[in-house]
């Protein structure tokens, strides 16, 4: 009998990069990944040849969940939230 690998949920995270220090903000997510077996996806982690909006749409679609930090109502994050709601 083959050993089943536990499911890993992926979660897309959108936040305003200019509000928080990237290392501090993402350190919390790293701890949560280890504790709960999830994977947080950030749009700037991987370089692709896609247009940025298409890349974000693909990440939202591929994720099981999405988190949108709308602190300060950053226009980019608000747009990404609107795209997710429309999907």
PDB file of N, CA, C and O in Angstrom:
ATOM      1  N   UNK A   1       0.843  -1.175   0.000  1.00  0.00           N
ATOM      2  CA  UNK A   1       0.000   0.000   0.000  1.00  0.00           C
ATOM      3  C   UNK A   1       0.894   1.245   0.000  1.00  0.00           C
ATOM      4  O   UNK A   1       1.839   1.342   0.763  1.00  0.00           O
ATOM      5  N   UNK A   2       0.581   2.190  -0.847  1.00  0.00           N
ATOM      6  CA  UNK A   2       1.389   3.411  -0.909  1.00  0.00           C
ATOM      7  C   UNK A   2       0.985   4.377   0.203  1.00  0.00           C
ATOM      8  O   UNK A   2      -0.170   4.452   0.599  1.00  0.00           O
ATOM      9  N   UNK A   3       1.972   5.095   0.651  1.00  0.00           N
ATOM     10  CA  UNK A   3       1.733   6.073   1.710  1.00  0.00           C
ATOM     11  C   UNK A   3       1.158   7.348   1.104  1.00  0.00           C
ATOM     12  O   UNK A   3       1.707   7.894   0.155  1.00  0.00           O
ATOM     13  N   UNK A   4       0.029   7.814   1.628  1.00  0.00           N
ATOM     14  CA  UNK A   4      -0.591   9.033   1.109  1.00  0.00           C
ATOM     15  C   UNK A   4       0.053  10.257   1.711  1.00  0.00           C
ATOM     16  O   UNK A   4       0.262  10.339   2.920  1.00  0.00           O
ATOM     17  N   UNK A   5       0.349  11.201   0.839  1.00  0.00           N
ATOM     18  CA  UNK A   5       0.906  12.476   1.276  1.00  0.00           C
ATOM     19  C   UNK A   5      -0.244  13.354   1.769  1.00  0.00           C
ATOM     20  O   UNK A   5      -1.288  13.416   1.133  1.00  0.00           O
ATOM     21  N   UNK A   6      -0.076  14.032   2.911  1.00  0.00           N
ATOM     22  CA  UNK A   6      -1.163  14.893   3.394  1.00  0.00           C
ATOM     23  C   UNK A   6      -1.416  16.052   2.424  1.00  0.00           C
ATOM     24  O   UNK A   6      -0.498  16.539   1.764  1.00  0.00           O
ATOM     25  N   UNK A   7      -2.662  16.447   2.315  1.00  0.00           N
ATOM     26  CA  UNK A   7      -3.027  17.561   1.448  1.00  0.00           C
ATOM     27  C   UNK A   7      -2.449  18.866   1.981  1.00  0.00           C
ATOM     28  O   UNK A   7      -2.433  19.095   3.182  1.00  0.00           O
ATOM     29  N   UNK A   8      -1.981  19.683   1.089  1.00  0.00           N
ATOM     30  CA  UNK A   8      -1.499  21.008   1.459  1.00  0.00           C
ATOM     31  C   UNK A   8      -2.404  22.026   0.800  1.00  0.00           C
ATOM     32  O   UNK A   8      -2.553  22.030  -0.416  1.00  0.00           O
ATOM     33  N   UNK A   9      -3.026  22.840   1.573  1.00  0.00           N
ATOM     34  CA  UNK A   9      -3.881  23.911   1.053  1.00  0.00           C
ATOM     35  C   UNK A   9      -3.012  25.092   0.657  1.00  0.00           C
ATOM     36  O   UNK A   9      -2.083  25.453   1.367  1.00  0.00           O
ATOM     37  N   UNK A  10      -3.318  25.688  -0.477  1.00  0.00           N
ATOM     38  CA  UNK A  10      -2.584  26.883  -0.891  1.00  0.00           C
ATOM     39  C   UNK A  10      -3.472  28.107  -0.685  1.00  0.00           C
ATOM     40  O   UNK A  10      -4.676  28.066  -0.937  1.00  0.00           O
ATOM     41  N   UNK A  11      -2.841  29.169  -0.223  1.00  0.00           N
ATOM     42  CA  UNK A  11      -3.555  30.397   0.104  1.00  0.00           C
ATOM     43  C   UNK A  11      -2.831  31.573  -0.536  1.00  0.00           C
ATOM     44  O   UNK A  11      -1.674  31.838  -0.223  1.00  0.00           O
ATOM     45  N   UNK A  12      -3.522  32.261  -1.435  1.00  0.00           N
ATOM     46  CA  UNK A  12      -2.965  33.455  -2.066  1.00  0.00           C
ATOM     47  C   UNK A  12      -3.116  34.624  -1.100  1.00  0.00           C
ATOM     48  O   UNK A  12      -4.177  34.817  -0.521  1.00  0.00           O
ATOM     49  N   UNK A  13      -2.037  35.395  -0.927  1.00  0.00           N
ATOM     50  CA  UNK A  13      -2.059  36.531  -0.015  1.00  0.00           C
ATOM     51  C   UNK A  13      -1.756  37.808  -0.795  1.00  0.00           C
ATOM     52  O   UNK A  13      -0.733  37.903  -1.469  1.00  0.00           O
ATOM     53  N   UNK A  14      -2.651  38.775  -0.702  1.00  0.00           N
ATOM     54  CA  UNK A  14      -2.457  40.082  -1.332  1.00  0.00           C
ATOM     55  C   UNK A  14      -2.381  41.121  -0.218  1.00  0.00           C
ATOM     56  O   UNK A  14      -3.235  41.169   0.666  1.00  0.00           O
ATOM     57  N   UNK A  15      -1.331  41.927  -0.263  1.00  0.00           N
ATOM     58  CA  UNK A  15      -1.190  42.991   0.727  1.00  0.00           C
ATOM     59  C   UNK A  15      -0.367  44.123   0.119  1.00  0.00           C
ATOM     60  O   UNK A  15       0.346  43.931  -0.861  1.00  0.00           O
ATOM     61  N   UNK A  16      -0.477  45.292   0.704  1.00  0.00           N
ATOM     62  CA  UNK A  16       0.277  46.464   0.235  1.00  0.00           C
ATOM     63  C   UNK A  16       1.715  46.340   0.708  1.00  0.00           C
ATOM     64  O   UNK A  16       1.989  46.348   1.904  1.00  0.00           O
ATOM     65  N   UNK A  17       2.631  46.224  -0.218  1.00  0.00           N
ATOM     66  CA  UNK A  17       4.037  46.017   0.126  1.00  0.00           C
ATOM     67  C   UNK A  17       4.662  47.222   0.817  1.00  0.00           C
ATOM     68  O   UNK A  17       5.663  47.090   1.499  1.00  0.00           O
ATOM     69  N   UNK A  18       4.093  48.392   0.633  1.00  0.00           N
ATOM     70  CA  UNK A  18       4.700  49.588   1.214  1.00  0.00           C
ATOM     71  C   UNK A  18       4.268  49.862   2.656  1.00  0.00           C
ATOM     72  O   UNK A  18       4.795  50.761   3.293  1.00  0.00           O
ATOM     73  N   UNK A  19       3.330  49.114   3.192  1.00  0.00           N
ATOM     74  CA  UNK A  19       2.852  49.349   4.563  1.00  0.00           C
ATOM     75  C   UNK A  19       3.702  48.604   5.594  1.00  0.00           C
ATOM     76  O   UNK A  19       3.989  49.122   6.658  1.00  0.00           O
ATOM     77  N   UNK A  20       4.088  47.382   5.267  1.00  0.00           N
ATOM     78  CA  UNK A  20       4.784  46.525   6.234  1.00  0.00           C
ATOM     79  C   UNK A  20       6.174  46.164   5.738  1.00  0.00           C
ATOM     80  O   UNK A  20       6.409  46.089   4.539  1.00  0.00           O
ATOM     81  N   UNK A  21       7.064  45.871   6.670  1.00  0.00           N
ATOM     82  CA  UNK A  21       8.351  45.305   6.315  1.00  0.00           C
ATOM     83  C   UNK A  21       8.107  43.871   5.844  1.00  0.00           C
ATOM     84  O   UNK A  21       7.490  43.072   6.551  1.00  0.00           O
ATOM     85  N   UNK A  22       8.572  43.565   4.659  1.00  0.00           N
ATOM     86  CA  UNK A  22       8.303  42.271   4.019  1.00  0.00           C
ATOM     87  C   UNK A  22       8.726  41.086   4.898  1.00  0.00           C
ATOM     88  O   UNK A  22       7.986  40.126   5.055  1.00  0.00           O
ATOM     89  N   UNK A  23       9.909  41.169   5.495  1.00  0.00           N
ATOM     90  CA  UNK A  23      10.401  40.039   6.302  1.00  0.00           C
ATOM     91  C   UNK A  23       9.529  39.817   7.526  1.00  0.00           C
ATOM     92  O   UNK A  23       9.197  38.681   7.862  1.00  0.00           O
ATOM     93  N   UNK A  24       9.165  40.882   8.215  1.00  0.00           N
ATOM     94  CA  UNK A  24       8.326  40.746   9.404  1.00  0.00           C
ATOM     95  C   UNK A  24       6.942  40.224   9.049  1.00  0.00           C
ATOM     96  O   UNK A  24       6.399  39.353   9.721  1.00  0.00           O
ATOM     97  N   UNK A  25       6.367  40.784   7.996  1.00  0.00           N
ATOM     98  CA  UNK A  25       5.007  40.417   7.600  1.00  0.00           C
ATOM     99  C   UNK A  25       4.944  38.950   7.199  1.00  0.00           C
ATOM    100  O   UNK A  25       4.055  38.218   7.616  1.00  0.00           O
ATOM    101  N   UNK A  26       5.904  38.515   6.411  1.00  0.00           N
ATOM    102  CA  UNK A  26       5.870  37.140   5.900  1.00  0.00           C
ATOM    103  C   UNK A  26       6.352  36.112   6.911  1.00  0.00           C
ATOM    104  O   UNK A  26       6.058  34.929   6.775  1.00  0.00           O
ATOM    105  N   UNK A  27       7.071  36.524   7.933  1.00  0.00           N
ATOM    106  CA  UNK A  27       7.544  35.591   8.954  1.00  0.00           C
ATOM    107  C   UNK A  27       6.367  34.907   9.648  1.00  0.00           C
ATOM    108  O   UNK A  27       6.421  33.714   9.958  1.00  0.00           O
ATOM    109  N   UNK A  28       5.305  35.641   9.861  1.00  0.00           N
ATOM    110  CA  UNK A  28       4.102  35.072  10.491  1.00  0.00           C
ATOM    111  C   UNK A  28       3.531  33.964   9.610  1.00  0.00           C
ATOM    112  O   UNK A  28       3.161  32.894  10.090  1.00  0.00           O
ATOM    113  N   UNK A  29       3.487  34.198   8.311  1.00  0.00           N
ATOM    114  CA  UNK A  29       2.954  33.197   7.389  1.00  0.00           C
ATOM    115  C   UNK A  29       3.841  31.954   7.340  1.00  0.00           C
ATOM    116  O   UNK A  29       3.343  30.839   7.230  1.00  0.00           O
ATOM    117  N   UNK A  30       5.145  32.140   7.446  1.00  0.00           N
ATOM    118  CA  UNK A  30       6.069  31.004   7.462  1.00  0.00           C
ATOM    119  C   UNK A  30       5.799  30.120   8.669  1.00  0.00           C
ATOM    120  O   UNK A  30       5.785  28.894   8.569  1.00  0.00           O
ATOM    121  N   UNK A  31       5.557  30.739   9.806  1.00  0.00           N
ATOM    122  CA  UNK A  31       5.240  29.976  11.018  1.00  0.00           C
ATOM    123  C   UNK A  31       3.923  29.211  10.851  1.00  0.00           C
ATOM    124  O   UNK A  31       3.802  28.060  11.262  1.00  0.00           O
ATOM    125  N   UNK A  32       2.942  29.859  10.248  1.00  0.00           N
ATOM    126  CA  UNK A  32       1.644  29.210  10.027  1.00  0.00           C
ATOM    127  C   UNK A  32       1.750  28.051   9.043  1.00  0.00           C
ATOM    128  O   UNK A  32       1.078  27.032   9.206  1.00  0.00           O
ATOM    129  N   UNK A  33       2.595  28.201   8.027  1.00  0.00           N
ATOM    130  CA  UNK A  33       2.799  27.109   7.063  1.00  0.00           C
ATOM    131  C   UNK A  33       3.277  25.853   7.775  1.00  0.00           C
ATOM    132  O   UNK A  33       2.758  24.762   7.531  1.00  0.00           O
ATOM    133  N   UNK A  34       4.250  26.026   8.635  1.00  0.00           N
ATOM    134  CA  UNK A  34       4.819  24.885   9.361  1.00  0.00           C
ATOM    135  C   UNK A  34       3.808  24.274  10.325  1.00  0.00           C
ATOM    136  O   UNK A  34       3.697  23.062  10.437  1.00  0.00           O
ATOM    137  N   UNK A  35       3.071  25.103  11.009  1.00  0.00           N
ATOM    138  CA  UNK A  35       2.134  24.623  12.031  1.00  0.00           C
ATOM    139  C   UNK A  35       0.901  23.947  11.439  1.00  0.00           C
ATOM    140  O   UNK A  35       0.376  22.993  12.020  1.00  0.00           O
ATOM    141  N   UNK A  36       0.426  24.421  10.276  1.00  0.00           N
ATOM    142  CA  UNK A  36      -0.855  23.942   9.761  1.00  0.00           C
ATOM    143  C   UNK A  36      -0.790  23.257   8.400  1.00  0.00           C
ATOM    144  O   UNK A  36      -1.819  22.893   7.838  1.00  0.00           O
ATOM    145  N   UNK A  37       0.400  23.086   7.850  1.00  0.00           N
ATOM    146  CA  UNK A  37       0.525  22.375   6.586  1.00  0.00           C
ATOM    147  C   UNK A  37      -0.143  23.081   5.417  1.00  0.00           C
ATOM    148  O   UNK A  37      -0.784  22.449   4.585  1.00  0.00           O
ATOM    149  N   UNK A  38      -0.004  24.390   5.378  1.00  0.00           N
ATOM    150  CA  UNK A  38      -0.547  25.174   4.268  1.00  0.00           C
ATOM    151  C   UNK A  38       0.617  25.845   3.544  1.00  0.00           C
ATOM    152  O   UNK A  38       1.731  25.900   4.054  1.00  0.00           O
ATOM    153  N   UNK A  39       0.350  26.353   2.354  1.00  0.00           N
ATOM    154  CA  UNK A  39       1.357  27.078   1.582  1.00  0.00           C
ATOM    155  C   UNK A  39       0.784  28.424   1.195  1.00  0.00           C
ATOM    156  O   UNK A  39      -0.269  28.502   0.562  1.00  0.00           O
ATOM    157  N   UNK A  40       1.443  29.493   1.624  1.00  0.00           N
ATOM    158  CA  UNK A  40       1.019  30.846   1.271  1.00  0.00           C
ATOM    159  C   UNK A  40       1.732  31.274  -0.006  1.00  0.00           C
ATOM    160  O   UNK A  40       2.935  31.085  -0.152  1.00  0.00           O
ATOM    161  N   UNK A  41       0.964  31.842  -0.924  1.00  0.00           N
ATOM    162  CA  UNK A  41       1.473  32.267  -2.222  1.00  0.00           C
ATOM    163  C   UNK A  41       1.450  33.793  -2.276  1.00  0.00           C
ATOM    164  O   UNK A  41       0.420  34.409  -2.014  1.00  0.00           O
ATOM    165  N   UNK A  42       2.581  34.381  -2.641  1.00  0.00           N
ATOM    166  CA  UNK A  42       2.703  35.826  -2.808  1.00  0.00           C
ATOM    167  C   UNK A  42       3.075  36.094  -4.264  1.00  0.00           C
ATOM    168  O   UNK A  42       3.908  35.394  -4.841  1.00  0.00           O
ATOM    169  N   UNK A  43       2.488  37.110  -4.855  1.00  0.00           N
ATOM    170  CA  UNK A  43       2.658  37.379  -6.283  1.00  0.00           C
ATOM    171  C   UNK A  43       4.091  37.685  -6.676  1.00  0.00           C
ATOM    172  O   UNK A  43       4.488  37.431  -7.808  1.00  0.00           O
ATOM    173  N   UNK A  44       4.892  38.201  -5.759  1.00  0.00           N
ATOM    174  CA  UNK A  44       6.259  38.587  -6.128  1.00  0.00           C
ATOM    175  C   UNK A  44       7.299  37.490  -5.884  1.00  0.00           C
ATOM    176  O   UNK A  44       8.480  37.699  -6.100  1.00  0.00           O
ATOM    177  N   UNK A  45       6.866  36.314  -5.483  1.00  0.00           N
ATOM    178  CA  UNK A  45       7.819  35.255  -5.172  1.00  0.00           C
ATOM    179  C   UNK A  45       8.403  34.574  -6.409  1.00  0.00           C
ATOM    180  O   UNK A  45       9.505  34.063  -6.365  1.00  0.00           O
ATOM    181  N   UNK A  46       7.652  34.545  -7.463  1.00  0.00           N
ATOM    182  CA  UNK A  46       8.095  33.847  -8.663  1.00  0.00           C
ATOM    183  C   UNK A  46       8.035  34.788  -9.867  1.00  0.00           C
ATOM    184  O   UNK A  46       7.025  35.449 -10.090  1.00  0.00           O
ATOM    185  N   UNK A  47       9.105  34.814 -10.633  1.00  0.00           N
ATOM    186  CA  UNK A  47       9.139  35.625 -11.846  1.00  0.00           C
ATOM    187  C   UNK A  47       8.562  34.790 -12.989  1.00  0.00           C
ATOM    188  O   UNK A  47       8.947  33.635 -13.179  1.00  0.00           O
ATOM    189  N   UNK A  48       7.623  35.386 -13.715  1.00  0.00           N
ATOM    190  CA  UNK A  48       7.038  34.718 -14.871  1.00  0.00           C
ATOM    191  C   UNK A  48       7.063  35.686 -16.052  1.00  0.00           C
ATOM    192  O   UNK A  48       7.387  36.856 -15.905  1.00  0.00           O
ATOM    193  N   UNK A  49       6.675  35.169 -17.204  1.00  0.00           N
ATOM    194  CA  UNK A  49       6.588  36.025 -18.382  1.00  0.00           C
ATOM    195  C   UNK A  49       5.163  36.533 -18.615  1.00  0.00           C
ATOM    196  O   UNK A  49       4.880  37.143 -19.625  1.00  0.00           O
ATOM    197  N   UNK A  50       4.288  36.293 -17.643  1.00  0.00           N
ATOM    198  CA  UNK A  50       2.900  36.738 -17.753  1.00  0.00           C
ATOM    199  C   UNK A  50       2.771  38.203 -17.330  1.00  0.00           C
ATOM    200  O   UNK A  50       3.552  38.685 -16.503  1.00  0.00           O
ATOM    201  N   UNK A  51       1.758  38.856 -17.860  1.00  0.00           N
ATOM    202  CA  UNK A  51       1.394  40.188 -17.383  1.00  0.00           C
ATOM    203  C   UNK A  51       1.033  40.046 -15.917  1.00  0.00           C
ATOM    204  O   UNK A  51       0.440  39.041 -15.496  1.00  0.00           O
ATOM    205  N   UNK A  52       1.357  41.019 -15.099  1.00  0.00           N
ATOM    206  CA  UNK A  52       1.166  40.917 -13.650  1.00  0.00           C
ATOM    207  C   UNK A  52      -0.275  40.601 -13.264  1.00  0.00           C
ATOM    208  O   UNK A  52      -0.530  39.800 -12.366  1.00  0.00           O
ATOM    209  N   UNK A  53      -1.229  41.200 -13.965  1.00  0.00           N
ATOM    210  CA  UNK A  53      -2.632  40.933 -13.639  1.00  0.00           C
ATOM    211  C   UNK A  53      -3.013  39.494 -13.982  1.00  0.00           C
ATOM    212  O   UNK A  53      -3.727  38.834 -13.220  1.00  0.00           O
ATOM    213  N   UNK A  54      -2.524  38.997 -15.098  1.00  0.00           N
ATOM    214  CA  UNK A  54      -2.788  37.611 -15.479  1.00  0.00           C
ATOM    215  C   UNK A  54      -2.142  36.649 -14.486  1.00  0.00           C
ATOM    216  O   UNK A  54      -2.711  35.628 -14.123  1.00  0.00           O
ATOM    217  N   UNK A  55      -0.958  36.997 -14.034  1.00  0.00           N
ATOM    218  CA  UNK A  55      -0.259  36.181 -13.036  1.00  0.00           C
ATOM    219  C   UNK A  55      -1.066  36.105 -11.741  1.00  0.00           C
ATOM    220  O   UNK A  55      -1.264  35.028 -11.181  1.00  0.00           O
ATOM    221  N   UNK A  56      -1.562  37.244 -11.291  1.00  0.00           N
ATOM    222  CA  UNK A  56      -2.349  37.276 -10.058  1.00  0.00           C
ATOM    223  C   UNK A  56      -3.640  36.482 -10.222  1.00  0.00           C
ATOM    224  O   UNK A  56      -4.030  35.721  -9.331  1.00  0.00           O
ATOM    225  N   UNK A  57      -4.295  36.630 -11.354  1.00  0.00           N
ATOM    226  CA  UNK A  57      -5.515  35.867 -11.621  1.00  0.00           C
ATOM    227  C   UNK A  57      -5.224  34.369 -11.573  1.00  0.00           C
ATOM    228  O   UNK A  57      -5.980  33.596 -10.971  1.00  0.00           O
ATOM    229  N   UNK A  58      -4.110  33.950 -12.164  1.00  0.00           N
ATOM    230  CA  UNK A  58      -3.771  32.527 -12.153  1.00  0.00           C
ATOM    231  C   UNK A  58      -3.488  32.035 -10.735  1.00  0.00           C
ATOM    232  O   UNK A  58      -3.853  30.919 -10.376  1.00  0.00           O
ATOM    233  N   UNK A  59      -2.858  32.869  -9.913  1.00  0.00           N
ATOM    234  CA  UNK A  59      -2.602  32.492  -8.522  1.00  0.00           C
ATOM    235  C   UNK A  59      -3.899  32.387  -7.719  1.00  0.00           C
ATOM    236  O   UNK A  59      -4.062  31.466  -6.920  1.00  0.00           O
ATOM    237  N   UNK A  60      -4.801  33.320  -7.919  1.00  0.00           N
ATOM    238  CA  UNK A  60      -6.082  33.281  -7.209  1.00  0.00           C
ATOM    239  C   UNK A  60      -6.857  32.021  -7.599  1.00  0.00           C
ATOM    240  O   UNK A  60      -7.391  31.317  -6.745  1.00  0.00           O
ATOM    241  N   UNK A  61      -6.909  31.731  -8.891  1.00  0.00           N
ATOM    242  CA  UNK A  61      -7.631  30.539  -9.374  1.00  0.00           C
ATOM    243  C   UNK A  61      -7.026  29.238  -8.860  1.00  0.00           C
ATOM    244  O   UNK A  61      -7.747  28.296  -8.558  1.00  0.00           O
ATOM    245  N   UNK A  62      -5.708  29.185  -8.796  1.00  0.00           N
ATOM    246  CA  UNK A  62      -5.024  27.957  -8.391  1.00  0.00           C
ATOM    247  C   UNK A  62      -5.059  27.729  -6.881  1.00  0.00           C
ATOM    248  O   UNK A  62      -4.830  26.613  -6.424  1.00  0.00           O
ATOM    249  N   UNK A  63      -5.355  28.761  -6.111  1.00  0.00           N
ATOM    250  CA  UNK A  63      -5.343  28.649  -4.653  1.00  0.00           C
ATOM    251  C   UNK A  63      -6.669  28.126  -4.122  1.00  0.00           C
ATOM    252  O   UNK A  63      -7.712  28.305  -4.730  1.00  0.00           O
ATOM    253  N   UNK A  64      -6.579  27.495  -2.966  1.00  0.00           N
ATOM    254  CA  UNK A  64      -7.787  27.015  -2.291  1.00  0.00           C
ATOM    255  C   UNK A  64      -8.514  28.163  -1.597  1.00  0.00           C
ATOM    256  O   UNK A  64      -9.739  28.143  -1.486  1.00  0.00           O
ATOM    257  N   UNK A  65      -7.745  29.124  -1.109  1.00  0.00           N
ATOM    258  CA  UNK A  65      -8.284  30.285  -0.408  1.00  0.00           C
ATOM    259  C   UNK A  65      -7.457  31.503  -0.793  1.00  0.00           C
ATOM    260  O   UNK A  65      -6.354  31.379  -1.305  1.00  0.00           O
ATOM    261  N   UNK A  66      -7.979  32.679  -0.497  1.00  0.00           N
ATOM    262  CA  UNK A  66      -7.227  33.920  -0.693  1.00  0.00           C
ATOM    263  C   UNK A  66      -7.440  34.832   0.511  1.00  0.00           C
ATOM    264  O   UNK A  66      -8.524  34.841   1.100  1.00  0.00           O
ATOM    265  N   UNK A  67      -6.394  35.573   0.846  1.00  0.00           N
ATOM    266  CA  UNK A  67      -6.463  36.580   1.900  1.00  0.00           C
ATOM    267  C   UNK A  67      -6.123  37.924   1.281  1.00  0.00           C
ATOM    268  O   UNK A  67      -5.134  38.042   0.548  1.00  0.00           O
ATOM    269  N   UNK A  68      -6.921  38.927   1.586  1.00  0.00           N
ATOM    270  CA  UNK A  68      -6.692  40.270   1.057  1.00  0.00           C
ATOM    271  C   UNK A  68      -6.600  41.235   2.224  1.00  0.00           C
ATOM    272  O   UNK A  68      -7.588  41.473   2.913  1.00  0.00           O
ATOM    273  N   UNK A  69      -5.412  41.747   2.457  1.00  0.00           N
ATOM    274  CA  UNK A  69      -5.182  42.702   3.540  1.00  0.00           C
ATOM    275  C   UNK A  69      -5.528  44.090   2.998  1.00  0.00           C
ATOM    276  O   UNK A  69      -4.748  44.699   2.272  1.00  0.00           O
ATOM    277  N   UNK A  70      -6.709  44.568   3.344  1.00  0.00           N
ATOM    278  CA  UNK A  70      -7.179  45.848   2.811  1.00  0.00           C
ATOM    279  C   UNK A  70      -6.905  47.009   3.771  1.00  0.00           C
ATOM    280  O   UNK A  70      -7.527  48.059   3.676  1.00  0.00           O
ATOM    281  N   UNK A  71      -5.924  46.831   4.657  1.00  0.00           N
ATOM    282  CA  UNK A  71      -5.494  47.938   5.523  1.00  0.00           C
ATOM    283  C   UNK A  71      -5.054  49.095   4.637  1.00  0.00           C
ATOM    284  O   UNK A  71      -4.200  48.931   3.782  1.00  0.00           O
ATOM    285  N   UNK A  72      -5.648  50.234   4.820  1.00  0.00           N
ATOM    286  CA  UNK A  72      -5.302  51.390   4.010  1.00  0.00           C
ATOM    287  C   UNK A  72      -5.930  51.415   2.631  1.00  0.00           C
ATOM    288  O   UNK A  72      -5.695  52.319   1.856  1.00  0.00           O
ATOM    289  N   UNK A  73      -6.705  50.397   2.299  1.00  0.00           N
ATOM    290  CA  UNK A  73      -7.386  50.332   0.996  1.00  0.00           C
ATOM    291  C   UNK A  73      -6.442  50.575  -0.167  1.00  0.00           C
ATOM    292  O   UNK A  73      -6.688  51.392  -1.050  1.00  0.00           O
ATOM    293  N   UNK A  74      -5.344  49.841  -0.190  1.00  0.00           N
ATOM    294  CA  UNK A  74      -4.395  49.910  -1.292  1.00  0.00           C
ATOM    295  C   UNK A  74      -5.115  49.584  -2.602  1.00  0.00           C
ATOM    296  O   UNK A  74      -5.835  48.587  -2.687  1.00  0.00           O
ATOM    297  N   UNK A  75      -4.964  50.413  -3.634  1.00  0.00           N
ATOM    298  CA  UNK A  75      -5.686  50.204  -4.889  1.00  0.00           C
ATOM    299  C   UNK A  75      -5.409  48.849  -5.555  1.00  0.00           C
ATOM    300  O   UNK A  75      -6.322  48.228  -6.095  1.00  0.00           O
ATOM    301  N   UNK A  76      -4.161  48.384  -5.500  1.00  0.00           N
ATOM    302  CA  UNK A  76      -3.832  47.102  -6.120  1.00  0.00           C
ATOM    303  C   UNK A  76      -4.511  45.942  -5.409  1.00  0.00           C
ATOM    304  O   UNK A  76      -5.064  45.043  -6.041  1.00  0.00           O
ATOM    305  N   UNK A  77      -4.457  45.956  -4.098  1.00  0.00           N
ATOM    306  CA  UNK A  77      -5.086  44.889  -3.316  1.00  0.00           C
ATOM    307  C   UNK A  77      -6.604  44.932  -3.501  1.00  0.00           C
ATOM    308  O   UNK A  77      -7.258  43.895  -3.635  1.00  0.00           O
ATOM    309  N   UNK A  78      -7.164  46.127  -3.539  1.00  0.00           N
ATOM    310  CA  UNK A  78      -8.601  46.270  -3.743  1.00  0.00           C
ATOM    311  C   UNK A  78      -9.001  45.730  -5.119  1.00  0.00           C
ATOM    312  O   UNK A  78     -10.027  45.042  -5.247  1.00  0.00           O
ATOM    313  N   UNK A  79      -8.195  45.984  -6.135  1.00  0.00           N
ATOM    314  CA  UNK A  79      -8.445  45.433  -7.472  1.00  0.00           C
ATOM    315  C   UNK A  79      -8.390  43.912  -7.444  1.00  0.00           C
ATOM    316  O   UNK A  79      -9.263  43.241  -8.016  1.00  0.00           O
ATOM    317  N   UNK A  80      -7.398  43.361  -6.781  1.00  0.00           N
ATOM    318  CA  UNK A  80      -7.271  41.912  -6.692  1.00  0.00           C
ATOM    319  C   UNK A  80      -8.455  41.298  -5.950  1.00  0.00           C
ATOM    320  O   UNK A  80      -8.966  40.240  -6.345  1.00  0.00           O
ATOM    321  N   UNK A  81      -8.919  41.954  -4.906  1.00  0.00           N
ATOM    322  CA  UNK A  81     -10.109  41.493  -4.189  1.00  0.00           C
ATOM    323  C   UNK A  81     -11.316  41.510  -5.112  1.00  0.00           C
ATOM    324  O   UNK A  81     -12.105  40.562  -5.156  1.00  0.00           O
ATOM    325  N   UNK A  82     -11.473  42.570  -5.892  1.00  0.00           N
ATOM    326  CA  UNK A  82     -12.581  42.659  -6.839  1.00  0.00           C
ATOM    327  C   UNK A  82     -12.520  41.552  -7.882  1.00  0.00           C
ATOM    328  O   UNK A  82     -13.552  40.968  -8.227  1.00  0.00           O
ATOM    329  N   UNK A  83     -11.339  41.246  -8.364  1.00  0.00           N
ATOM    330  CA  UNK A  83     -11.181  40.161  -9.335  1.00  0.00           C
ATOM    331  C   UNK A  83     -11.604  38.846  -8.713  1.00  0.00           C
ATOM    332  O   UNK A  83     -12.320  38.049  -9.311  1.00  0.00           O
ATOM    333  N   UNK A  84     -11.159  38.591  -7.487  1.00  0.00           N
ATOM    334  CA  UNK A  84     -11.516  37.341  -6.796  1.00  0.00           C
ATOM    335  C   UNK A  84     -13.022  37.238  -6.570  1.00  0.00           C
ATOM    336  O   UNK A  84     -13.613  36.176  -6.775  1.00  0.00           O
ATOM    337  N   UNK A  85     -13.641  38.345  -6.191  1.00  0.00           N
ATOM    338  CA  UNK A  85     -15.094  38.324  -5.983  1.00  0.00           C
ATOM    339  C   UNK A  85     -15.832  38.072  -7.295  1.00  0.00           C
ATOM    340  O   UNK A  85     -16.852  37.377  -7.310  1.00  0.00           O
ATOM    341  N   UNK A  86     -15.317  38.613  -8.375  1.00  0.00           N
ATOM    342  CA  UNK A  86     -15.964  38.419  -9.674  1.00  0.00           C
ATOM    343  C   UNK A  86     -15.840  36.969 -10.162  1.00  0.00           C
ATOM    344  O   UNK A  86     -16.715  36.494 -10.885  1.00  0.00           O
ATOM    345  N   UNK A  87     -14.770  36.304  -9.737  1.00  0.00           N
ATOM    346  CA  UNK A  87     -14.591  34.898 -10.146  1.00  0.00           C
ATOM    347  C   UNK A  87     -15.495  33.997  -9.354  1.00  0.00           C
ATOM    348  O   UNK A  87     -15.832  32.942  -9.669  1.00  0.00           O
TER     349      UNK A  87
END
